[in-house]
Every structure is written in C-alpha cells, then in structure tokens.
C-alpha cells in the first residue's frame, strides 16, 4: 500500500496547503505576526482519512505499521534508535493512606531518553530532516526542547544548534552541552531566541524545530494519545490533566485523539483539562476573550512560564471544539503537589509536570469525579531537571557522628 500524502490546514484562515508548498506557518496569516500577541498561521497536518479508513482495519494495524500512515515521515526506520515514547502508565490507588475514589493513572514521560515529553516531537522532526536532506536542525528553547533536540540529534548523527535565553536551568543547559550540540545563549528572553532561530533558518538553510512553528512537533506529541488508548485496554480516558505553557503538548494530545476519531477508531474525545500556574495563565485566561491581553509570568514552573502562548489559537480551537476545561493552580500548590507525588508514587517530576498533578488534586476537591472514571495525569519532565525550584522544601540535615547512639536520637 502506498502511504497517503498529508497536507496542511491553517488554524486561523482554514486554507489548505500542499505539503511541498509551505514548511512552517501559513504565509497569509503569519505575515503580520508581532511579538505582542500570539502568532497566527500555525498549521495542522491533515491525512487522507477517508482513504485510510478503507485501507486500515483498525488500531492494531495502525500500530503494526508503527503509525507511519498518520505520521509525516516516509519510514519509521528513520526514527532514532532510542526508546522514545512507550512510557509507563502507572495505576495509583492511594494517596497519603486514603483510597482514591476514582481511577488514577500517571503517564510518566520523564522516562524518555532526555527525560522529557519533548523527545516525542524531536524524534519526528529529526526523522523528517533525515528524509529530506537537512544535516542541521536549529531550535529556540527555554530548556527541554533544546536538550531534547540535542540528545535526539546526537543519536542520529545530526547537528543541533540550540538557542536559549541565558537564564535557562543549569541541568537543561548541561544536557545540551553533554549531547554535543552547539549551544547559543542569548542576552534576552525566549522570544529573542525564537526570532534569532528564524533568521538563522533563513540564513543557513537549517531545518527549524521551533514549537508552534514547525507543524510536526504536534505530530510527534500526538503519539502519547495512541499509547494511552492502548494502555487503557483500547478505551479513551475520561479526563486527562495536562500542563500547559505554549499549548503545543495539549494540542498534540487532542490531535492524536482527533486522528483516531476521524479514522472511526474511537467514538468520543476525552475531557482534557488544561492546567496552568496562577503566575502564568495567559492561555487559559484569554481563552474566551475577544482580545488577547498578556500578563507578565513569573511561575517557578519554568517550562510553563509563557507570556505569549505560541499555540494559542490551535489550543483555543481544540478546547472549544471538544469541550475541554481550564484550571489554574498556585505555585505553592505546585510545590506541595510535587512533594505529595514523589512521596506517594516514587515519581519525581519537574514543577511544570507537578502542575498537572496539582490540577488533578484541586479538581478532585471541587468536582465530583465519577468512581469508575479513568483519569490520567501527564507527567512531562523529570524533577532532576530543575532542582532549584524545590530547594525551599528540601532540608538536608546536618551530619551526625556515625554511632548508633547518635542515630537513636533521631528516632
Ligand atoms: C516539562 C514540560 N511540561 C509542560 C510543558 C508545556 O508544553 P507547551 O508549552 O507545549 O504547552 C513543557 C514545555 O516546555 C515542558 O517542558
Ligand atoms: Zn492562514
């Protein structure tokens, strides 16, 4: 069977584009983009669902083909040989000795090779670059996307150029350097890094992985939905709690389930709950507004600290189309949730990921979650990536003399 071609549809004007006509944003809508409001023209990748429905018998066949029929690459052999995705889904029964009154599952995406969800996107971008003769991939990043691209490129023998604001957390910068990428810290913020990466793309002909710019990051991220569907015995979860900054991860999750919906594999969408920090809630605060107004963000959860969400319009479209929900939590709740999560489950998540868990805790206090429902929290990154933010709840005790007498005093 010949792999059906994909094409693009602009999330703002709805125009369709041939896959060879554009690579990044819709040319019409992106023309007047400014850094003061969310960019327009992000593209959704569309497959030939009608033909696929005739040719594919169901989910099992899709999986047997490594989902290649609904991915924008030619051959899954071009994906990195690292284990990307296929992360564990843990069932959690109790928290602090209380039995949970609903089913809770934690999807641990810190188990990806570079310890964050971003590897799903980097893998597809890297394979596409390999198939299309790009030797160098550039990205602007606040940390995780850059460390991910650096690691994935290292595994594929590709060159990575990572442009970061100089204040990114040390562990993420260290990863980028250890993976051998060219790291370019800039005096400025993420937007400055983003703009420079676009100029570099034009100047040097590199392939660009920027999130909400390269449409294939969404295609990589959607693979988590396929896994959830399978891990829950071929059912759609009832609720999924997702940490949100720019809105690309959440759009990826929607896109994965939407592909399955369009292929008649599933019949309903999950309810997706977008979780942001109170200190950085630009996406959810503006979701029903006519005019986007940004507030300066200052959350400890650096990965979801975003002033102008770059995938605002697509996230808005998905949340409105599929009745998603929005929720914000305080930084204090995030830190507390991080500690509850670690102590109860053995999973140490970075603050952005702990925000999703804080979202579940807060939601379950204020809403009736049905007893038989399946609820998923997406844990997007490892706690070791940002030790600084939990410093205030960590108290490493003074050393004692190594005697049993001294030890007894502590119990
Ligand atoms: C660990 C982690 N969680 C959540 C997010 C939020 O993803 P998005 O910006 O696509 O909403 C990010 C993005 O950097 C991240 O690194
Ligand atoms: Zn457009």
GROMACS .gro file of C-alpha atoms and ligand atoms in nm:
model
  428
    1UNK     CA    1   0.000   0.000   0.000
    2UNK     CA    2   0.131   0.346  -0.089
    3UNK     CA    3   0.147   0.582   0.207
    4UNK     CA    4  -0.118   0.852   0.154
    5UNK     CA    5   0.014   1.206   0.139
    6UNK     CA    6  -0.055   1.456   0.410
    7UNK     CA    7  -0.129   1.824   0.364
    8UNK     CA    8  -0.170   2.125   0.590
    9UNK     CA    9  -0.460   2.336   0.707
   10UNK     CA   10  -0.412   2.678   0.867
   11UNK     CA   11  -0.571   2.701   1.210
   12UNK     CA   12  -0.669   3.068   1.152
   13UNK     CA   13  -0.788   3.110   0.792
   14UNK     CA   14  -0.868   2.744   0.727
   15UNK     CA   15  -0.683   2.743   0.394
   16UNK     CA   16  -0.528   2.417   0.279
   17UNK     CA   17  -0.171   2.385   0.157
   18UNK     CA   18   0.011   2.115  -0.030
   19UNK     CA   19   0.290   1.964   0.180
   20UNK     CA   20   0.558   2.094  -0.057
   21UNK     CA   21   0.410   2.442  -0.071
   22UNK     CA   22   0.482   2.551   0.287
   23UNK     CA   23   0.706   2.420   0.561
   24UNK     CA   24   0.621   2.623   0.868
   25UNK     CA   25   0.342   2.884   0.908
   26UNK     CA   26   0.054   2.986   0.680
   27UNK     CA   27   0.209   3.259   0.466
   28UNK     CA   28  -0.108   3.473   0.462
   29UNK     CA   29  -0.185   3.467   0.834
   30UNK     CA   30   0.173   3.491   0.960
   31UNK     CA   31   0.258   3.796   0.753
   32UNK     CA   32   0.158   4.044   1.023
   33UNK     CA   33   0.260   3.843   1.328
   34UNK     CA   34   0.413   4.056   1.601
   35UNK     CA   35   0.573   3.955   1.929
   36UNK     CA   36   0.295   4.138   2.121
   37UNK     CA   37   0.023   3.879   2.051
   38UNK     CA   38   0.000   3.506   1.981
   39UNK     CA   39   0.126   3.417   1.634
   40UNK     CA   40  -0.127   3.327   1.368
   41UNK     CA   41  -0.090   3.068   1.095
   42UNK     CA   42   0.011   2.752   1.281
   43UNK     CA   43  -0.060   2.455   1.054
   44UNK     CA   44  -0.248   2.137   1.133
   45UNK     CA   45  -0.128   1.827   0.945
   46UNK     CA   46  -0.415   1.651   0.772
   47UNK     CA   47  -0.409   1.294   0.636
   48UNK     CA   48  -0.630   1.129   0.381
   49UNK     CA   49  -0.863   0.991   0.646
   50UNK     CA   50  -1.130   0.872   0.401
   51UNK     CA   51  -0.888   0.650   0.211
   52UNK     CA   52  -0.715   0.537   0.527
   53UNK     CA   53  -1.049   0.427   0.670
   54UNK     CA   54  -1.089   0.196   0.372
   55UNK     CA   55  -0.734   0.062   0.384
   56UNK     CA   56  -0.676   0.024   0.756
   57UNK     CA   57  -0.871  -0.232   0.950
   58UNK     CA   58  -0.821  -0.074   1.293
   59UNK     CA   59  -0.584   0.036   1.564
   60UNK     CA   60  -0.383  -0.286   1.568
   61UNK     CA   61  -0.294  -0.247   1.202
   62UNK     CA   62  -0.201   0.119   1.255
   63UNK     CA   63   0.030   0.012   1.534
   64UNK     CA   64   0.180  -0.274   1.334
   65UNK     CA   65   0.286  -0.012   1.079
   66UNK     CA   66   0.438   0.199   1.362
   67UNK     CA   67   0.164   0.459   1.295
   68UNK     CA   68   0.350   0.557   0.978
   69UNK     CA   69   0.016   0.609   0.797
   70UNK     CA   70  -0.062   0.903   1.022
   71UNK     CA   71   0.287   1.044   1.062
   72UNK     CA   72   0.455   1.294   0.826
   73UNK     CA   73   0.759   1.073   0.760
   74UNK     CA   74   0.819   0.807   0.497
   75UNK     CA   75   0.972   0.528   0.701
   76UNK     CA   76   0.987   0.454   1.072
   77UNK     CA   77   1.343   0.326   1.019
   78UNK     CA   78   1.447   0.692   1.007
   79UNK     CA   79   1.338   0.747   1.366
   80UNK     CA   80   1.612   0.749   1.632
   81UNK     CA   81   1.713   0.410   1.768
   82UNK     CA   82   1.649   0.530   2.124
   83UNK     CA   83   1.334   0.426   2.305
   84UNK     CA   84   1.110   0.727   2.256
   85UNK     CA   85   0.759   0.719   2.392
   86UNK     CA   86   0.614   0.385   2.502
   87UNK     CA   87   0.642   0.526   2.850
   88UNK     CA   88   0.480   0.359   3.152
   89UNK     CA   89   0.127   0.427   3.267
   90UNK     CA   90   0.108   0.366   3.641
   91UNK     CA   91  -0.216   0.297   3.824
   92UNK     CA   92  -0.224   0.478   4.161
   93UNK     CA   93  -0.471   0.357   4.422
   94UNK     CA   94  -0.391   0.559   4.736
   95UNK     CA   95  -0.260   0.900   4.830
   96UNK     CA   96  -0.143   0.961   5.187
   97UNK     CA   97  -0.313   0.640   5.307
   98UNK     CA   98  -0.652   0.738   5.160
   99UNK     CA   99  -0.801   0.528   4.887
  100UNK     CA  100  -0.872   0.737   4.580
  101UNK     CA  101  -1.244   0.748   4.492
  102UNK     CA  102  -1.169   0.719   4.116
  103UNK     CA  103  -0.914   0.551   3.889
  104UNK     CA  104  -0.591   0.747   3.859
  105UNK     CA  105  -0.313   0.680   3.609
  106UNK     CA  106   0.018   0.861   3.578
  107UNK     CA  107   0.179   0.870   3.235
  108UNK     CA  108   0.547   0.904   3.311
  109UNK     CA  109   0.706   1.080   3.016
  110UNK     CA  110   1.015   1.165   3.218
  111UNK     CA  111   1.120   0.815   3.107
  112UNK     CA  112   1.205   0.946   2.761
  113UNK     CA  113   1.576   0.946   2.667
  114UNK     CA  114   1.635   1.312   2.757
  115UNK     CA  115   1.388   1.293   3.046
  116UNK     CA  116   1.102   1.493   2.897
  117UNK     CA  117   0.795   1.462   2.675
  118UNK     CA  118   0.972   1.677   2.412
  119UNK     CA  119   1.155   1.374   2.272
  120UNK     CA  120   0.834   1.269   2.101
  121UNK     CA  121   0.846   1.586   1.890
  122UNK     CA  122   1.223   1.585   1.835
  123UNK     CA  123   1.206   1.228   1.705
  124UNK     CA  124   0.964   1.310   1.424
  125UNK     CA  125   1.143   1.635   1.334
  126UNK     CA  126   1.476   1.452   1.325
  127UNK     CA  127   1.340   1.171   1.104
  128UNK     CA  128   1.184   1.425   0.868
  129UNK     CA  129   1.517   1.612   0.846
  130UNK     CA  130   1.694   1.285   0.769
  131UNK     CA  131   1.449   1.200   0.491
  132UNK     CA  132   1.471   1.547   0.339
  133UNK     CA  133   1.845   1.607   0.339
  134UNK     CA  134   1.875   1.852   0.630
  135UNK     CA  135   2.200   1.796   0.818
  136UNK     CA  136   2.149   2.064   1.084
  137UNK     CA  137   1.843   2.134   1.298
  138UNK     CA  138   1.805   2.455   1.496
  139UNK     CA  139   1.566   2.536   1.776
  140UNK     CA  140   1.494   2.812   2.021
  141UNK     CA  141   1.422   2.669   2.362
  142UNK     CA  142   1.376   2.752   2.727
  143UNK     CA  143   1.546   2.422   2.806
  144UNK     CA  144   1.357   2.098   2.748
  145UNK     CA  145   1.301   2.125   2.371
  146UNK     CA  146   1.668   2.217   2.328
  147UNK     CA  147   1.805   1.940   2.548
  148UNK     CA  148   1.571   1.700   2.372
  149UNK     CA  149   1.675   1.802   2.021
  150UNK     CA  150   2.040   1.789   2.125
  151UNK     CA  151   2.005   1.432   2.254
  152UNK     CA  152   1.799   1.306   1.964
  153UNK     CA  153   2.037   1.460   1.708
  154UNK     CA  154   2.332   1.303   1.890
  155UNK     CA  155   2.166   0.964   1.845
  156UNK     CA  156   2.105   1.027   1.475
  157UNK     CA  157   2.444   1.179   1.383
  158UNK     CA  158   2.280   1.514   1.307
  159UNK     CA  159   2.399   1.861   1.405
  160UNK     CA  160   2.187   2.059   1.651
  161UNK     CA  161   2.204   2.432   1.717
  162UNK     CA  162   2.021   2.534   2.034
  163UNK     CA  163   1.947   2.899   2.103
  164UNK     CA  164   1.850   2.961   2.465
  165UNK     CA  165   1.783   3.257   2.693
  166UNK     CA  166   2.087   3.277   2.921
  167UNK     CA  167   1.871   3.211   3.230
  168UNK     CA  168   1.760   2.854   3.145
  169UNK     CA  169   1.803   2.598   3.433
  170UNK     CA  170   2.157   2.463   3.462
  171UNK     CA  171   2.065   2.094   3.422
  172UNK     CA  172   1.898   2.159   3.087
  173UNK     CA  173   2.196   2.364   2.962
  174UNK     CA  174   2.432   2.092   3.085
  175UNK     CA  175   2.240   1.829   2.890
  176UNK     CA  176   2.263   2.033   2.569
  177UNK     CA  177   2.640   2.058   2.602
  178UNK     CA  178   2.689   1.694   2.702
  179UNK     CA  179   2.495   1.582   2.393
  180UNK     CA  180   2.746   1.779   2.185
  181UNK     CA  181   2.507   2.038   2.040
  182UNK     CA  182   2.614   2.391   1.959
  183UNK     CA  183   2.463   2.599   2.237
  184UNK     CA  184   2.400   2.969   2.180
  185UNK     CA  185   2.287   3.152   2.494
  186UNK     CA  186   2.139   3.492   2.409
  187UNK     CA  187   2.113   3.804   2.617
  188UNK     CA  188   1.737   3.820   2.609
  189UNK     CA  189   1.428   3.609   2.656
  190UNK     CA  190   1.273   3.317   2.470
  191UNK     CA  191   1.117   3.549   2.209
  192UNK     CA  192   1.461   3.689   2.123
  193UNK     CA  193   1.596   3.334   2.093
  194UNK     CA  194   1.297   3.242   1.874
  195UNK     CA  195   1.347   3.536   1.636
  196UNK     CA  196   1.718   3.463   1.601
  197UNK     CA  197   1.647   3.098   1.523
  198UNK     CA  198   1.412   3.200   1.240
  199UNK     CA  199   1.674   3.433   1.094
  200UNK     CA  200   1.934   3.156   1.122
  201UNK     CA  201   1.698   2.916   0.943
  202UNK     CA  202   1.673   3.156   0.650
  203UNK     CA  203   2.042   3.245   0.651
  204UNK     CA  204   2.193   2.895   0.681
  205UNK     CA  205   1.918   2.676   0.534
  206UNK     CA  206   1.891   2.472   0.857
  207UNK     CA  207   1.573   2.288   0.949
  208UNK     CA  208   1.382   2.455   1.232
  209UNK     CA  209   1.217   2.264   1.517
  210UNK     CA  210   1.059   2.560   1.696
  211UNK     CA  211   0.745   2.467   1.873
  212UNK     CA  212   0.422   2.609   1.720
  213UNK     CA  213   0.624   2.696   1.412
  214UNK     CA  214   0.721   2.354   1.280
  215UNK     CA  215   0.387   2.169   1.243
  216UNK     CA  216   0.549   1.832   1.301
  217UNK     CA  217   0.619   1.887   1.670
  218UNK     CA  218   0.244   1.842   1.717
  219UNK     CA  219   0.255   1.523   1.510
  220UNK     CA  220   0.528   1.382   1.734
  221UNK     CA  221   0.348   1.479   2.052
  222UNK     CA  222   0.023   1.314   1.946
  223UNK     CA  223   0.178   0.967   1.981
  224UNK     CA  224   0.106   0.979   2.355
  225UNK     CA  225  -0.266   0.958   2.277
  226UNK     CA  226  -0.218   0.635   2.083
  227UNK     CA  227  -0.030   0.488   2.378
  228UNK     CA  228  -0.293   0.593   2.631
  229UNK     CA  229  -0.565   0.439   2.420
  230UNK     CA  230  -0.378   0.109   2.406
  231UNK     CA  231  -0.262   0.112   2.769
  232UNK     CA  232  -0.620   0.162   2.885
  233UNK     CA  233  -0.727  -0.153   2.701
  234UNK     CA  234  -0.837   0.026   2.388
  235UNK     CA  235  -1.055   0.279   2.564
  236UNK     CA  236  -1.042   0.658   2.575
  237UNK     CA  237  -0.959   0.804   2.917
  238UNK     CA  238  -1.234   1.015   3.074
  239UNK     CA  239  -1.013   1.300   3.192
  240UNK     CA  240  -0.655   1.395   3.108
  241UNK     CA  241  -0.473   1.663   3.309
  242UNK     CA  242  -0.208   1.837   3.101
  243UNK     CA  243   0.042   2.110   3.197
  244UNK     CA  244   0.017   2.400   2.954
  245UNK     CA  245   0.257   2.676   2.850
  246UNK     CA  246   0.253   2.746   2.476
  247UNK     CA  247  -0.020   2.489   2.419
  248UNK     CA  248   0.166   2.251   2.189
  249UNK     CA  249   0.164   1.942   2.411
  250UNK     CA  250  -0.210   1.972   2.476
  251UNK     CA  251  -0.276   2.028   2.103
  252UNK     CA  252  -0.069   1.719   2.026
  253UNK     CA  253  -0.286   1.514   2.261
  254UNK     CA  254  -0.605   1.648   2.104
  255UNK     CA  255  -0.463   1.585   1.756
  256UNK     CA  256  -0.380   1.222   1.838
  257UNK     CA  257  -0.732   1.150   1.958
  258UNK     CA  258  -0.879   1.353   1.672
  259UNK     CA  259  -0.692   1.137   1.419
  260UNK     CA  260  -0.839   0.827   1.586
  261UNK     CA  261  -1.183   0.988   1.582
  262UNK     CA  262  -1.154   1.068   1.211
  263UNK     CA  263  -1.050   0.710   1.142
  264UNK     CA  264  -1.357   0.583   1.331
  265UNK     CA  265  -1.131   0.401   1.574
  266UNK     CA  266  -1.274   0.589   1.870
  267UNK     CA  267  -1.619   0.737   1.915
  268UNK     CA  268  -1.561   1.011   2.175
  269UNK     CA  269  -1.295   1.255   2.284
  270UNK     CA  270  -1.153   1.254   2.635
  271UNK     CA  271  -1.215   1.560   2.851
  272UNK     CA  272  -0.882   1.738   2.853
  273UNK     CA  273  -0.808   1.973   3.141
  274UNK     CA  274  -0.551   2.242   3.065
  275UNK     CA  275  -0.356   2.326   3.380
  276UNK     CA  276  -0.156   2.646   3.418
  277UNK     CA  277   0.005   2.825   3.710
  278UNK     CA  278  -0.178   3.128   3.852
  279UNK     CA  279   0.151   3.307   3.791
  280UNK     CA  280   0.144   3.223   3.423
  281UNK     CA  281  -0.211   3.171   3.300
  282UNK     CA  282  -0.203   3.365   2.975
  283UNK     CA  283  -0.350   3.084   2.768
  284UNK     CA  284  -0.647   2.991   2.983
  285UNK     CA  285  -0.723   3.348   3.097
  286UNK     CA  286  -0.763   3.457   2.736
  287UNK     CA  287  -0.946   3.152   2.604
  288UNK     CA  288  -1.289   3.321   2.593
  289UNK     CA  289  -1.167   3.677   2.533
  290UNK     CA  290  -1.211   3.870   2.211
  291UNK     CA  291  -0.878   4.044   2.252
  292UNK     CA  292  -0.567   3.871   2.388
  293UNK     CA  293  -0.413   4.050   2.685
  294UNK     CA  294  -0.082   3.924   2.819
  295UNK     CA  295   0.035   3.943   3.181
  296UNK     CA  296   0.399   3.902   3.268
  297UNK     CA  297   0.455   3.549   3.402
  298UNK     CA  298   0.670   3.455   3.699
  299UNK     CA  299   0.595   3.095   3.795
  300UNK     CA  300   0.858   2.864   3.944
  301UNK     CA  301   0.749   2.612   3.680
  302UNK     CA  302   0.986   2.749   3.417
  303UNK     CA  303   0.870   2.518   3.136
  304UNK     CA  304   0.518   2.660   3.150
  305UNK     CA  305   0.617   3.021   3.215
  306UNK     CA  306   0.491   3.186   2.897
  307UNK     CA  307   0.380   3.544   2.829
  308UNK     CA  308   0.251   3.492   2.475
  309UNK     CA  309   0.141   3.132   2.416
  310UNK     CA  310   0.263   3.044   2.070
  311UNK     CA  311   0.000   2.783   2.000
  312UNK     CA  312  -0.285   2.986   2.148
  313UNK     CA  313  -0.524   2.967   1.853
  314UNK     CA  314  -0.493   2.594   1.797
  315UNK     CA  315  -0.538   2.521   2.168
  316UNK     CA  316  -0.840   2.751   2.180
  317UNK     CA  317  -0.984   2.574   1.876
  318UNK     CA  318  -0.939   2.229   2.030
  319UNK     CA  319  -1.066   2.323   2.377
  320UNK     CA  320  -1.377   2.485   2.231
  321UNK     CA  321  -1.444   2.212   1.976
  322UNK     CA  322  -1.407   1.926   2.222
  323UNK     CA  323  -1.537   2.088   2.543
  324UNK     CA  324  -1.206   2.096   2.724
  325UNK     CA  325  -1.163   2.257   3.064
  326UNK     CA  326  -0.917   2.504   3.209
  327UNK     CA  327  -0.777   2.525   3.558
  328UNK     CA  328  -0.505   2.721   3.732
  329UNK     CA  329  -0.309   2.633   4.046
  330UNK     CA  330  -0.081   2.839   4.266
  331UNK     CA  331   0.295   2.793   4.275
  332UNK     CA  332   0.253   2.675   4.634
  333UNK     CA  333   0.010   2.407   4.523
  334UNK     CA  334   0.261   2.301   4.256
  335UNK     CA  335   0.543   2.258   4.507
  336UNK     CA  336   0.313   2.073   4.751
  337UNK     CA  337   0.184   1.850   4.472
  338UNK     CA  338   0.539   1.775   4.368
  339UNK     CA  339   0.619   1.653   4.717
  340UNK     CA  340   0.292   1.451   4.750
  341UNK     CA  341   0.361   1.291   4.413
  342UNK     CA  342   0.717   1.192   4.496
  343UNK     CA  343   0.634   1.056   4.842
  344UNK     CA  344   0.333   0.856   4.728
  345UNK     CA  345   0.449   0.722   4.398
  346UNK     CA  346   0.827   0.731   4.367
  347UNK     CA  347   0.796   0.966   4.069
  348UNK     CA  348   0.990   1.292   4.092
  349UNK     CA  349   0.850   1.539   3.840
  350UNK     CA  350   0.972   1.884   3.741
  351UNK     CA  351   0.743   2.167   3.854
  352UNK     CA  352   0.569   2.201   3.517
  353UNK     CA  353   0.471   1.836   3.533
  354UNK     CA  354   0.379   1.857   3.901
  355UNK     CA  355   0.140   2.137   3.798
  356UNK     CA  356  -0.074   1.880   3.616
  357UNK     CA  357  -0.086   1.667   3.931
  358UNK     CA  358  -0.171   1.978   4.137
  359UNK     CA  359  -0.450   2.032   3.884
  360UNK     CA  360  -0.589   1.684   3.949
  361UNK     CA  361  -0.575   1.735   4.327
  362UNK     CA  362  -0.752   2.070   4.303
  363UNK     CA  363  -1.010   1.948   4.050
  364UNK     CA  364  -1.097   1.642   4.259
  365UNK     CA  365  -1.164   1.866   4.562
  366UNK     CA  366  -1.406   2.088   4.372
  367UNK     CA  367  -1.572   1.845   4.131
  368UNK     CA  368  -1.738   1.509   4.160
  369UNK     CA  369  -1.521   1.267   3.962
  370UNK     CA  370  -1.716   0.951   3.890
  371UNK     CA  371  -1.591   0.641   4.068
  372UNK     CA  372  -1.550   0.432   3.757
  373UNK     CA  373  -1.381   0.706   3.552
  374UNK     CA  374  -1.024   0.676   3.423
  375UNK     CA  375  -0.821   0.987   3.496
  376UNK     CA  376  -0.474   1.045   3.355
  377UNK     CA  377  -0.212   1.294   3.469
  378UNK     CA  378   0.058   1.360   3.214
  379UNK     CA  379   0.398   1.389   3.380
  380UNK     CA  380   0.605   1.571   3.120
  381UNK     CA  381   0.952   1.603   3.270
  382UNK     CA  382   1.190   1.480   3.539
  383UNK     CA  383   1.241   1.660   3.870
  384UNK     CA  384   1.617   1.631   3.831
  385UNK     CA  385   1.596   1.890   3.553
  386UNK     CA  386   1.519   2.171   3.795
  387UNK     CA  387   1.640   2.112   4.150
  388UNK     CA  388   1.640   2.481   4.232
  389UNK     CA  389   1.265   2.517   4.242
  390UNK     CA  390   1.216   2.259   4.519
  391UNK     CA  391   1.502   2.398   4.726
  392UNK     CA  392   1.269   2.565   4.972
  393UNK     CA  393   1.108   2.236   5.078
  394UNK     CA  394   1.439   2.049   5.096
  395UNK     CA  395   1.627   2.048   5.421
  396UNK     CA  396   1.933   1.825   5.412
  397UNK     CA  397   2.011   1.752   5.782
  398UNK     CA  398   2.348   1.816   5.942
  399UNK     CA  399   2.579   1.518   5.954
  400UNK     CA  400   2.588   1.309   6.272
  401UNK     CA  401   2.874   1.112   6.424
  402UNK     CA  402   2.847   0.759   6.277
  403UNK     CA  403   2.740   0.595   6.605
  404UNK     CA  404   2.423   0.407   6.693
  405UNK     CA  405   2.379   0.635   6.995
  406UNK     CA  406   2.355   0.940   6.770
  407UNK     CA  407   2.129   0.755   6.528
  408UNK     CA  408   1.890   0.656   6.810
  409UNK     CA  409   1.839   1.023   6.895
  410UNK     CA  410   1.675   1.070   6.557
  411UNK     CA  411   1.400   0.806   6.605
  412LIG     C1  412   0.811   1.954   3.120
  412LIG     C2  413   0.715   2.037   3.040
  412LIG     N1  414   0.585   2.035   3.072
  412LIG     C3  415   0.495   2.109   3.004
  412LIG     C4  416   0.534   2.192   2.901
  412LIG     C5  417   0.429   2.275   2.833
  412LIG     O1  418   0.415   2.247   2.698
  412LIG     P1  419   0.354   2.352   2.597
  412LIG     O2  420   0.448   2.472   2.602
  412LIG     O3  421   0.354   2.285   2.467
  412LIG     O4  422   0.219   2.388   2.647
  412LIG     C6  423   0.667   2.197   2.863
  412LIG     C7  424   0.713   2.284   2.755
  412LIG     O5  425   0.825   2.330   2.753
  412LIG     C8  426   0.761   2.118   2.935
  412LIG     O6  427   0.892   2.119   2.905
  413LIG    ZN1  428  -0.391   3.118   0.736
   0.00000   0.00000   0.00000
